[in-house]
PDB file of C-alpha atoms in Angstrom:
ATOM      1  CA  MET A   1       2.314  57.262  17.984  1.00  0.00           C
ATOM      2  CA  ASP A   2      -0.535  54.755  17.611  1.00  0.00           C
ATOM      3  CA  ILE A   3       0.141  51.749  15.373  1.00  0.00           C
ATOM      4  CA  LYS A   4      -3.407  52.043  14.087  1.00  0.00           C
ATOM      5  CA  HIS A   5      -2.602  55.543  12.809  1.00  0.00           C
ATOM      6  CA  LEU A   6       0.302  54.094  10.832  1.00  0.00           C
ATOM      7  CA  GLN A   7      -1.987  51.439   9.396  1.00  0.00           C
ATOM      8  CA  TYR A   8      -4.465  54.113   8.309  1.00  0.00           C
ATOM      9  CA  PHE A   9      -1.656  56.131   6.733  1.00  0.00           C
ATOM     10  CA  VAL A  10      -0.323  53.136   4.771  1.00  0.00           C
ATOM     11  CA  SER A  11      -3.849  52.263   3.634  1.00  0.00           C
ATOM     12  CA  ILE A  12      -4.325  55.764   2.165  1.00  0.00           C
ATOM     13  CA  VAL A  13      -1.110  55.413   0.162  1.00  0.00           C
ATOM     14  CA  ASP A  14      -1.902  51.875  -0.971  1.00  0.00           C
ATOM     15  CA  HIS A  15      -5.447  52.791  -2.064  1.00  0.00           C
ATOM     16  CA  GLY A  16      -4.453  56.073  -3.675  1.00  0.00           C
ATOM     17  CA  GLY A  17      -6.692  58.348  -1.627  1.00  0.00           C
ATOM     18  CA  TYR A  18      -8.818  58.946   1.442  1.00  0.00           C
ATOM     19  CA  SER A  19     -12.163  57.714   0.105  1.00  0.00           C
ATOM     20  CA  PRO A  20     -11.115  54.236  -1.045  1.00  0.00           C
ATOM     21  CA  ALA A  21      -8.976  53.808   2.071  1.00  0.00           C
ATOM     22  CA  ALA A  22     -11.877  54.755   4.326  1.00  0.00           C
ATOM     23  CA  ARG A  23     -14.114  52.191   2.590  1.00  0.00           C
ATOM     24  CA  SER A  24     -11.535  49.439   3.002  1.00  0.00           C
ATOM     25  CA  LEU A  25     -11.084  50.299   6.678  1.00  0.00           C
ATOM     26  CA  PHE A  26     -14.835  50.602   7.317  1.00  0.00           C
ATOM     27  CA  ILE A  27     -14.496  54.073   8.799  1.00  0.00           C
ATOM     28  CA  THR A  28     -15.682  57.494   7.665  1.00  0.00           C
ATOM     29  CA  GLN A  29     -13.501  59.762   5.587  1.00  0.00           C
ATOM     30  CA  PRO A  30     -13.621  62.606   8.186  1.00  0.00           C
ATOM     31  CA  THR A  31     -12.333  60.172  10.823  1.00  0.00           C
ATOM     32  CA  LEU A  32      -9.493  59.166   8.544  1.00  0.00           C
ATOM     33  CA  SER A  33      -8.645  62.800   7.768  1.00  0.00           C
ATOM     34  CA  GLN A  34      -8.544  63.662  11.485  1.00  0.00           C
ATOM     35  CA  THR A  35      -6.208  60.727  12.111  1.00  0.00           C
ATOM     36  CA  ILE A  36      -3.735  61.936   9.484  1.00  0.00           C
ATOM     37  CA  LYS A  37      -3.863  65.492  10.825  1.00  0.00           C
ATOM     38  CA  LYS A  38      -3.035  64.154  14.282  1.00  0.00           C
ATOM     39  CA  LEU A  39      -0.157  62.138  12.854  1.00  0.00           C
ATOM     40  CA  GLU A  40       1.218  65.176  11.003  1.00  0.00           C
ATOM     41  CA  SER A  41       0.934  67.222  14.194  1.00  0.00           C
ATOM     42  CA  GLU A  42       2.937  64.637  16.130  1.00  0.00           C
ATOM     43  CA  LEU A  43       5.652  64.615  13.438  1.00  0.00           C
ATOM     44  CA  HIS A  44       5.562  68.390  12.885  1.00  0.00           C
ATOM     45  CA  THR A  45       5.483  67.937   9.117  1.00  0.00           C
ATOM     46  CA  PRO A  46       2.934  67.390   6.337  1.00  0.00           C
ATOM     47  CA  LEU A  47       2.739  63.878   4.901  1.00  0.00           C
ATOM     48  CA  PHE A  48       0.653  64.505   1.764  1.00  0.00           C
ATOM     49  CA  ILE A  49       0.500  67.152  -0.918  1.00  0.00           C
ATOM     50  CA  GLN A  50      -2.879  67.775  -2.508  1.00  0.00           C
ATOM     51  CA  GLN A  51      -2.705  67.893  -6.305  1.00  0.00           C
ATOM     52  CA  THR A  52      -5.334  68.253  -9.027  1.00  0.00           C
ATOM     53  CA  ASN A  53      -5.195  64.551  -9.819  1.00  0.00           C
ATOM     54  CA  GLY A  54      -5.125  63.410  -6.179  1.00  0.00           C
ATOM     55  CA  ILE A  55      -2.572  63.290  -3.406  1.00  0.00           C
ATOM     56  CA  CYS A  56       1.101  62.421  -3.341  1.00  0.00           C
ATOM     57  CA  LEU A  57       3.595  61.878  -0.554  1.00  0.00           C
ATOM     58  CA  THR A  58       5.972  64.496   0.727  1.00  0.00           C
ATOM     59  CA  ASP A  59       9.589  63.491   1.325  1.00  0.00           C
ATOM     60  CA  ALA A  60       8.726  62.946   4.985  1.00  0.00           C
ATOM     61  CA  GLY A  61       5.649  60.991   3.967  1.00  0.00           C
ATOM     62  CA  GLN A  62       7.734  58.732   1.724  1.00  0.00           C
ATOM     63  CA  VAL A  63      10.133  57.980   4.564  1.00  0.00           C
ATOM     64  CA  LEU A  64       7.258  57.259   6.942  1.00  0.00           C
ATOM     65  CA  TYR A  65       5.499  55.043   4.376  1.00  0.00           C
ATOM     66  CA  GLU A  66       8.539  52.829   3.831  1.00  0.00           C
ATOM     67  CA  ASP A  67       9.309  52.499   7.528  1.00  0.00           C
ATOM     68  CA  ALA A  68       5.671  52.154   8.594  1.00  0.00           C
ATOM     69  CA  LYS A  69       5.222  49.084   6.388  1.00  0.00           C
ATOM     70  CA  LYS A  70       8.229  47.457   8.067  1.00  0.00           C
ATOM     71  CA  ILE A  71       6.943  48.376  11.526  1.00  0.00           C
ATOM     72  CA  ILE A  72       3.465  46.966  10.806  1.00  0.00           C
ATOM     73  CA  LEU A  73       4.910  43.758   9.357  1.00  0.00           C
ATOM     74  CA  GLN A  74       7.256  43.351  12.312  1.00  0.00           C
ATOM     75  CA  LEU A  75       4.400  43.846  14.758  1.00  0.00           C
ATOM     76  CA  GLU A  76       2.219  41.300  12.961  1.00  0.00           C
ATOM     77  CA  GLU A  77       5.037  38.745  13.025  1.00  0.00           C
ATOM     78  CA  THR A  78       5.614  39.398  16.721  1.00  0.00           C
ATOM     79  CA  VAL A  79       1.928  38.912  17.505  1.00  0.00           C
ATOM     80  CA  GLN A  80       1.909  35.634  15.523  1.00  0.00           C
ATOM     81  CA  LYS A  81       4.944  34.375  17.442  1.00  0.00           C
ATOM     82  CA  ILE A  82       3.326  35.164  20.782  1.00  0.00           C
ATOM     83  CA  GLN A  83       0.035  33.566  19.748  1.00  0.00           C
ATOM     84  CA  LYS A  84       1.934  30.491  18.610  1.00  0.00           C
ATOM     85  CA  LEU A  85       3.519  30.212  22.054  1.00  0.00           C
ATOM     86  CA  ASN A  86       0.078  30.128  23.632  1.00  0.00           C
ATOM     87  CA  ARG A  87      -1.387  27.731  21.063  1.00  0.00           C
ATOM     88  CA  PRO A  88      -1.058  23.974  21.743  1.00  0.00           C
ATOM     89  CA  GLN A  89       1.274  22.385  19.219  1.00  0.00           C
ATOM     90  CA  LYS A  90      -0.140  19.575  17.087  1.00  0.00           C
ATOM     91  CA  GLU A  91       1.624  16.246  17.467  1.00  0.00           C
ATOM     92  CA  THR A  92       1.601  13.985  14.417  1.00  0.00           C
ATOM     93  CA  ILE A  93       1.294  10.243  14.950  1.00  0.00           C
ATOM     94  CA  ARG A  94       1.869   8.147  11.822  1.00  0.00           C
ATOM     95  CA  ILE A  95       0.006   4.848  11.891  1.00  0.00           C
ATOM     96  CA  GLY A  96       0.404   2.276   9.147  1.00  0.00           C
ATOM     97  CA  LEU A  97      -2.406  -0.141   8.313  1.00  0.00           C
ATOM     98  CA  PRO A  98      -4.150  -1.864   5.395  1.00  0.00           C
ATOM     99  CA  THR A  99      -7.308  -0.232   4.030  1.00  0.00           C
ATOM    100  CA  LEU A 100      -9.595  -2.846   5.614  1.00  0.00           C
ATOM    101  CA  PHE A 101      -8.275  -2.055   9.069  1.00  0.00           C
ATOM    102  CA  ALA A 102      -8.637   1.681   8.466  1.00  0.00           C
ATOM    103  CA  ILE A 103     -12.298   1.179   7.542  1.00  0.00           C
ATOM    104  CA  LYS A 104     -13.072  -1.140  10.428  1.00  0.00           C
ATOM    105  CA  LEU A 105     -11.268   0.944  13.054  1.00  0.00           C
ATOM    106  CA  MET A 106     -12.281   4.414  11.877  1.00  0.00           C
ATOM    107  CA  PRO A 107     -14.742   4.863  14.806  1.00  0.00           C
ATOM    108  CA  VAL A 108     -11.898   4.065  17.237  1.00  0.00           C
ATOM    109  CA  PHE A 109      -9.529   6.535  15.600  1.00  0.00           C
ATOM    110  CA  SER A 110     -12.284   9.150  15.457  1.00  0.00           C
ATOM    111  CA  ARG A 111     -12.920   8.894  19.190  1.00  0.00           C
ATOM    112  CA  PHE A 112      -9.190   9.110  19.891  1.00  0.00           C
ATOM    113  CA  MET A 113      -8.826  12.296  17.839  1.00  0.00           C
ATOM    114  CA  MET A 114     -11.871  13.839  19.527  1.00  0.00           C
ATOM    115  CA  SER A 115     -10.377  13.166  22.956  1.00  0.00           C
ATOM    116  CA  HIS A 116      -6.885  14.284  21.876  1.00  0.00           C
ATOM    117  CA  PRO A 117      -7.403  17.579  19.998  1.00  0.00           C
ATOM    118  CA  THR A 118      -3.664  18.319  19.908  1.00  0.00           C
ATOM    119  CA  VAL A 119      -2.952  15.117  17.948  1.00  0.00           C
ATOM    120  CA  HIS A 120      -2.933  14.851  14.157  1.00  0.00           C
ATOM    121  CA  LEU A 121      -3.346  11.190  13.211  1.00  0.00           C
ATOM    122  CA  THR A 122      -1.874  10.346   9.807  1.00  0.00           C
ATOM    123  CA  MET A 123      -2.932   6.983   8.359  1.00  0.00           C
ATOM    124  CA  ILE A 124      -0.437   5.449   5.961  1.00  0.00           C
ATOM    125  CA  GLN A 125      -2.106   2.617   4.075  1.00  0.00           C
ATOM    126  CA  GLY A 126      -0.343  -0.363   2.566  1.00  0.00           C
ATOM    127  CA  GLY A 127       0.281  -4.062   3.001  1.00  0.00           C
ATOM    128  CA  SER A 128       1.240  -5.499   6.378  1.00  0.00           C
ATOM    129  CA  ARG A 129       4.505  -6.921   5.052  1.00  0.00           C
ATOM    130  CA  GLU A 130       5.801  -3.587   3.734  1.00  0.00           C
ATOM    131  CA  LEU A 131       4.463  -1.704   6.761  1.00  0.00           C
ATOM    132  CA  GLN A 132       6.369  -3.944   9.171  1.00  0.00           C
ATOM    133  CA  THR A 133       9.524  -2.872   7.335  1.00  0.00           C
ATOM    134  CA  ALA A 134       8.372   0.766   7.358  1.00  0.00           C
ATOM    135  CA  LEU A 135       8.042   0.565  11.152  1.00  0.00           C
ATOM    136  CA  VAL A 136      11.614  -0.689  11.517  1.00  0.00           C
ATOM    137  CA  ASN A 137      12.847   2.077   9.181  1.00  0.00           C
ATOM    138  CA  GLY A 138      11.095   4.814  11.164  1.00  0.00           C
ATOM    139  CA  GLU A 139       8.664   5.685   8.360  1.00  0.00           C
ATOM    140  CA  ILE A 140       5.673   5.092  10.648  1.00  0.00           C
ATOM    141  CA  ASP A 141       5.326   5.317  14.440  1.00  0.00           C
ATOM    142  CA  LEU A 142       3.122   2.276  14.946  1.00  0.00           C
ATOM    143  CA  GLY A 143       0.838   0.011  12.974  1.00  0.00           C
ATOM    144  CA  VAL A 144      -2.255  -2.143  12.961  1.00  0.00           C
ATOM    145  CA  LEU A 145      -0.899  -5.097  11.020  1.00  0.00           C
ATOM    146  CA  SER A 146      -1.388  -8.746  10.151  1.00  0.00           C
ATOM    147  CA  PHE A 147       0.530 -11.683  11.458  1.00  0.00           C
ATOM    148  CA  PRO A 148       2.861 -13.412  10.792  1.00  0.00           C
ATOM    149  CA  LYS A 149       5.618 -11.168  12.135  1.00  0.00           C
ATOM    150  CA  ILE A 150       8.405 -10.957   9.553  1.00  0.00           C
ATOM    151  CA  GLU A 151      10.509  -8.232  11.198  1.00  0.00           C
ATOM    152  CA  THR A 152      12.310  -9.423  14.314  1.00  0.00           C
ATOM    153  CA  ASP A 153      12.810  -5.889  15.676  1.00  0.00           C
ATOM    154  CA  ILE A 154       9.113  -5.074  16.141  1.00  0.00           C
ATOM    155  CA  TYR A 155       6.545  -6.137  18.696  1.00  0.00           C
ATOM    156  CA  LEU A 156       3.203  -7.269  17.252  1.00  0.00           C
ATOM    157  CA  GLU A 157       0.607  -7.657  19.980  1.00  0.00           C
ATOM    158  CA  PRO A 158      -2.582  -9.484  18.888  1.00  0.00           C
ATOM    159  CA  PHE A 159      -6.039  -8.042  19.433  1.00  0.00           C
ATOM    160  CA  GLN A 160      -8.041  -9.986  22.010  1.00  0.00           C
ATOM    161  CA  LYS A 161     -11.694  -8.926  21.743  1.00  0.00           C
ATOM    162  CA  ASP A 162     -13.640  -7.661  18.738  1.00  0.00           C
ATOM    163  CA  PHE A 163     -11.586  -7.395  15.536  1.00  0.00           C
ATOM    164  CA  LEU A 164      -9.351 -10.438  15.913  1.00  0.00           C
ATOM    165  CA  GLY A 165      -8.366 -10.771  12.273  1.00  0.00           C
ATOM    166  CA  TYR A 166      -9.654 -11.576   8.817  1.00  0.00           C
ATOM    167  CA  HIS A 167     -10.462 -14.647   6.746  1.00  0.00           C
ATOM    168  CA  ALA A 168      -9.319 -15.294   3.202  1.00  0.00           C
ATOM    169  CA  SER A 169     -11.957 -15.927   0.564  1.00  0.00           C
ATOM    170  CA  ILE A 170     -11.799 -16.754  -3.117  1.00  0.00           C
ATOM    171  CA  VAL A 171     -13.728 -14.172  -5.124  1.00  0.00           C
ATOM    172  CA  VAL A 172     -15.017 -15.232  -8.547  1.00  0.00           C
ATOM    173  CA  PRO A 173     -17.119 -13.473 -11.197  1.00  0.00           C
ATOM    174  CA  LYS A 174     -20.688 -14.535 -11.925  1.00  0.00           C
ATOM    175  CA  GLY A 175     -20.899 -17.599 -14.150  1.00  0.00           C
ATOM    176  CA  HIS A 176     -17.575 -19.004 -13.005  1.00  0.00           C
ATOM    177  CA  PRO A 177     -17.562 -22.802 -12.487  1.00  0.00           C
ATOM    178  CA  PHE A 178     -16.767 -22.245  -8.789  1.00  0.00           C
ATOM    179  CA  GLU A 179     -19.785 -19.995  -8.270  1.00  0.00           C
ATOM    180  CA  GLN A 180     -21.816 -22.618  -6.400  1.00  0.00           C
ATOM    181  CA  ALA A 181     -18.938 -24.002  -4.337  1.00  0.00           C
ATOM    182  CA  SER A 182     -19.343 -23.882  -0.555  1.00  0.00           C
ATOM    183  CA  SER A 183     -15.555 -23.715  -0.035  1.00  0.00           C
ATOM    184  CA  LEU A 184     -12.341 -24.084  -2.017  1.00  0.00           C
ATOM    185  CA  THR A 185      -8.818 -25.332  -1.370  1.00  0.00           C
ATOM    186  CA  PHE A 186      -5.611 -24.519  -3.223  1.00  0.00           C
ATOM    187  CA  GLU A 187      -5.934 -27.898  -4.884  1.00  0.00           C
ATOM    188  CA  HIS A 188      -8.971 -26.521  -6.755  1.00  0.00           C
ATOM    189  CA  LEU A 189      -7.060 -23.432  -7.946  1.00  0.00           C
ATOM    190  CA  LYS A 190      -4.255 -25.010  -9.999  1.00  0.00           C
ATOM    191  CA  ASN A 191      -5.640 -24.069 -13.414  1.00  0.00           C
ATOM    192  CA  GLU A 192      -7.092 -20.667 -12.544  1.00  0.00           C
ATOM    193  CA  ARG A 193      -6.173 -17.168 -13.686  1.00  0.00           C
ATOM    194  CA  PHE A 194      -5.439 -14.825 -10.788  1.00  0.00           C
ATOM    195  CA  SER A 195      -5.788 -11.132 -10.128  1.00  0.00           C
ATOM    196  CA  THR A 196      -3.813 -10.555  -6.969  1.00  0.00           C
ATOM    197  CA  LEU A 197      -2.465  -8.162  -4.398  1.00  0.00           C
ATOM    198  CA  SER A 198       1.298  -7.721  -4.500  1.00  0.00           C
ATOM    199  CA  ARG A 199       3.636  -9.477  -2.080  1.00  0.00           C
ATOM    200  CA  ASN A 200       3.541  -6.325   0.078  1.00  0.00           C
ATOM    201  CA  PHE A 201       0.331  -7.875   1.409  1.00  0.00           C
ATOM    202  CA  MET A 202      -0.010 -11.087   3.378  1.00  0.00           C
ATOM    203  CA  LEU A 203      -2.637 -12.378   0.945  1.00  0.00           C
ATOM    204  CA  GLY A 204      -0.390 -11.642  -2.017  1.00  0.00           C
ATOM    205  CA  LYS A 205       2.386 -13.650  -0.397  1.00  0.00           C
ATOM    206  CA  LEU A 206      -0.061 -16.411   0.577  1.00  0.00           C
ATOM    207  CA  LEU A 207      -0.978 -17.048  -3.056  1.00  0.00           C
ATOM    208  CA  HIS A 208       2.626 -17.719  -3.984  1.00  0.00           C
ATOM    209  CA  THR A 209       3.691 -19.763  -0.962  1.00  0.00           C
ATOM    210  CA  ARG A 210       0.634 -22.004  -0.711  1.00  0.00           C
ATOM    211  CA  SER A 211       0.438 -22.552  -4.491  1.00  0.00           C
ATOM    212  CA  ARG A 212       3.996 -23.849  -4.375  1.00  0.00           C
ATOM    213  CA  ASP A 213       3.106 -26.033  -1.394  1.00  0.00           C
ATOM    214  CA  PHE A 214       0.474 -27.602  -3.661  1.00  0.00           C
ATOM    215  CA  GLY A 215       2.935 -28.035  -6.515  1.00  0.00           C
ATOM    216  CA  PHE A 216       2.042 -25.243  -8.934  1.00  0.00           C
ATOM    217  CA  GLU A 217       2.918 -21.671  -9.866  1.00  0.00           C
ATOM    218  CA  PRO A 218      -0.106 -19.351  -9.955  1.00  0.00           C
ATOM    219  CA  HIS A 219      -1.072 -17.940 -13.354  1.00  0.00           C
ATOM    220  CA  ILE A 220      -1.197 -14.223 -12.531  1.00  0.00           C
ATOM    221  CA  VAL A 221      -2.832 -11.974 -15.107  1.00  0.00           C
ATOM    222  CA  TYR A 222      -3.159  -8.779 -13.069  1.00  0.00           C
ATOM    223  CA  THR A 223      -1.637  -7.288  -9.901  1.00  0.00           C
ATOM    224  CA  ASP A 224      -2.960  -4.274  -7.993  1.00  0.00           C
ATOM    225  CA  ASP A 225      -2.811  -3.144  -4.357  1.00  0.00           C
ATOM    226  CA  ASN A 226      -6.136  -1.291  -4.569  1.00  0.00           C
ATOM    227  CA  TRP A 227      -8.724  -3.826  -3.443  1.00  0.00           C
ATOM    228  CA  GLU A 228     -11.627  -2.175  -5.298  1.00  0.00           C
ATOM    229  CA  VAL A 229      -9.694  -2.053  -8.572  1.00  0.00           C
ATOM    230  CA  LEU A 230      -8.613  -5.646  -8.034  1.00  0.00           C
ATOM    231  CA  LEU A 231     -12.186  -6.856  -7.585  1.00  0.00           C
ATOM    232  CA  ALA A 232     -13.319  -4.865 -10.606  1.00  0.00           C
ATOM    233  CA  SER A 233     -10.682  -6.630 -12.708  1.00  0.00           C
ATOM    234  CA  LEU A 234     -12.131 -10.118 -12.184  1.00  0.00           C
ATOM    235  CA  THR A 235     -14.851  -9.825 -14.821  1.00  0.00           C
ATOM    236  CA  THR A 236     -12.500  -8.080 -17.254  1.00  0.00           C
ATOM    237  CA  PHE A 237      -9.767 -10.708 -17.028  1.00  0.00           C
ATOM    238  CA  ASN A 238     -12.052 -13.670 -16.261  1.00  0.00           C
ATOM    239  CA  SER A 239      -9.894 -14.222 -13.214  1.00  0.00           C
ATOM    240  CA  ILE A 240     -10.268 -14.969  -9.517  1.00  0.00           C
ATOM    241  CA  CYS A 241      -8.575 -13.456  -6.489  1.00  0.00           C
ATOM    242  CA  ILE A 242      -7.849 -14.086  -2.823  1.00  0.00           C
ATOM    243  CA  MET A 243      -9.384 -11.333  -0.732  1.00  0.00           C
ATOM    244  CA  ALA A 244     -10.201 -10.749   2.926  1.00  0.00           C
ATOM    245  CA  HIS A 245     -13.816 -11.874   3.319  1.00  0.00           C
ATOM    246  CA  GLU A 246     -14.487  -8.868   5.567  1.00  0.00           C
ATOM    247  CA  TYR A 247     -14.214  -6.573   2.530  1.00  0.00           C
ATOM    248  CA  LYS A 248     -17.505  -8.018   1.297  1.00  0.00           C
ATOM    249  CA  ASP A 249     -19.379  -5.813   3.792  1.00  0.00           C
ATOM    250  CA  PHE A 250     -18.028  -2.729   1.980  1.00  0.00           C
ATOM    251  CA  TYR A 251     -18.433  -3.938  -1.628  1.00  0.00           C
ATOM    252  CA  SER A 252     -21.898  -3.743  -3.128  1.00  0.00           C
ATOM    253  CA  ASP A 253     -21.278  -5.334  -6.561  1.00  0.00           C
ATOM    254  CA  ASP A 254     -23.429  -8.488  -6.703  1.00  0.00           C
ATOM    255  CA  SER A 255     -21.676  -9.718  -9.857  1.00  0.00           C
ATOM    256  CA  LEU A 256     -19.063 -11.393  -7.667  1.00  0.00           C
ATOM    257  CA  THR A 257     -19.302 -14.460  -5.458  1.00  0.00           C
ATOM    258  CA  TRP A 258     -17.249 -14.825  -2.269  1.00  0.00           C
ATOM    259  CA  ILE A 259     -16.279 -18.400  -1.370  1.00  0.00           C
ATOM    260  CA  PRO A 260     -14.421 -19.343   1.858  1.00  0.00           C
ATOM    261  CA  LEU A 261     -10.863 -20.566   1.367  1.00  0.00           C
ATOM    262  CA  ASP A 262     -10.423 -23.843   3.227  1.00  0.00           C
ATOM    263  CA  ASP A 263      -6.761 -23.744   4.184  1.00  0.00           C
ATOM    264  CA  LYS A 264      -4.753 -23.985   7.384  1.00  0.00           C
ATOM    265  CA  LYS A 265      -3.348 -20.502   6.716  1.00  0.00           C
ATOM    266  CA  SER A 266      -6.560 -18.783   5.610  1.00  0.00           C
ATOM    267  CA  PHE A 267      -7.041 -16.816   8.854  1.00  0.00           C
ATOM    268  CA  PHE A 268      -4.782 -13.878   9.641  1.00  0.00           C
ATOM    269  CA  PRO A 269      -4.716 -12.530  13.205  1.00  0.00           C
ATOM    270  CA  ILE A 270      -4.009  -8.825  13.528  1.00  0.00           C
ATOM    271  CA  GLY A 271      -2.625  -6.625  16.254  1.00  0.00           C
ATOM    272  CA  VAL A 272      -0.904  -3.393  17.195  1.00  0.00           C
ATOM    273  CA  ALA A 273       2.732  -3.139  16.100  1.00  0.00           C
ATOM    274  CA  TYR A 274       5.381  -0.930  17.660  1.00  0.00           C
ATOM    275  CA  LEU A 275       9.094  -0.858  18.451  1.00  0.00           C
ATOM    276  CA  PRO A 276       9.732  -2.289  21.939  1.00  0.00           C
ATOM    277  CA  ASN A 277      12.695  -0.037  22.787  1.00  0.00           C
ATOM    278  CA  GLN A 278      11.303   3.172  21.282  1.00  0.00           C
ATOM    279  CA  THR A 279      10.633   6.238  23.452  1.00  0.00           C
ATOM    280  CA  TYR A 280       7.048   7.219  22.626  1.00  0.00           C
ATOM    281  CA  SER A 281       5.113  10.361  23.508  1.00  0.00           C
ATOM    282  CA  GLN A 282       2.313  10.128  26.064  1.00  0.00           C
ATOM    283  CA  ASN A 283      -0.278  10.491  23.287  1.00  0.00           C
ATOM    284  CA  THR A 284       1.244   7.624  21.305  1.00  0.00           C
ATOM    285  CA  ILE A 285       1.345   5.437  24.415  1.00  0.00           C
ATOM    286  CA  GLU A 286      -2.349   6.161  25.014  1.00  0.00           C
ATOM    287  CA  LEU A 287      -3.159   5.199  21.415  1.00  0.00           C
ATOM    288  CA  ILE A 288      -1.229   1.943  21.777  1.00  0.00           C
ATOM    289  CA  GLU A 289      -3.105   1.188  25.008  1.00  0.00           C
ATOM    290  CA  LEU A 290      -6.405   1.915  23.265  1.00  0.00           C
ATOM    291  CA  LEU A 291      -5.574  -0.482  20.435  1.00  0.00           C
ATOM    292  CA  ARG A 292      -4.398  -3.141  22.884  1.00  0.00           C
ATOM    293  CA  ASP A 293      -7.909  -3.275  24.321  1.00  0.00           C
ATOM    294  CA  LEU A 294      -9.524  -4.116  20.973  1.00  0.00           C
TER     295      LEU A 294
END
């Protein structure tokens, strides 16, 4: 008994007749009729009864219909299992990084995925401080993160060539008294209103620690971890913010002025972060090696 004959038989029942079944199967009705006759001959029993309003199943036909559907389903599942055995399994690598790093390194990640078609790279974006903790907790496999290292159980290896890190700038709206300044220190910022990243980010933490070093608590009017929303808030709240200067290349709004922050902690090196005693897959090791060369 040919499985295709069973599929034709089930299609006739499901479509309520030979003509619609033949159309759905892209075969002629005579071909379909011959197939059913052959099937009935093999089983030595009729499967359909012709009535004035169409066809209906015989008792034997009803039994065959119910069992044939199970057989077809079982065969399809078996084929899928076998195909799955022959299909390379996708490996997921979870990499945590701030949005700026994702933008800057997208060409690198793109090349890696092209050369490793069995790898699914999942980028989990956030602040370097929270992502260092996420690495320790097993929520990500590795990261591209900022120094300083706050988790003792991770290894954070600095980049050596192209993308060494980022510089902090003070961003102010047009018309702000600082607009013409060539640089600013925290001493200049004592009386300002701040929109800021949260302390999940190195720059969010920097605002609090360095303000206190200069003897004041920052006046924070708005907090957001989305850098575009944060920049958009400056005009609304008549506030300023500390932002990585490198974001300026990806922000086209000319209503803001970016002024270098003159501070001993205004540069943040970055690097690849991973767990030193973790057993990594070969693909993950190759990604770490690729990032090490940046």
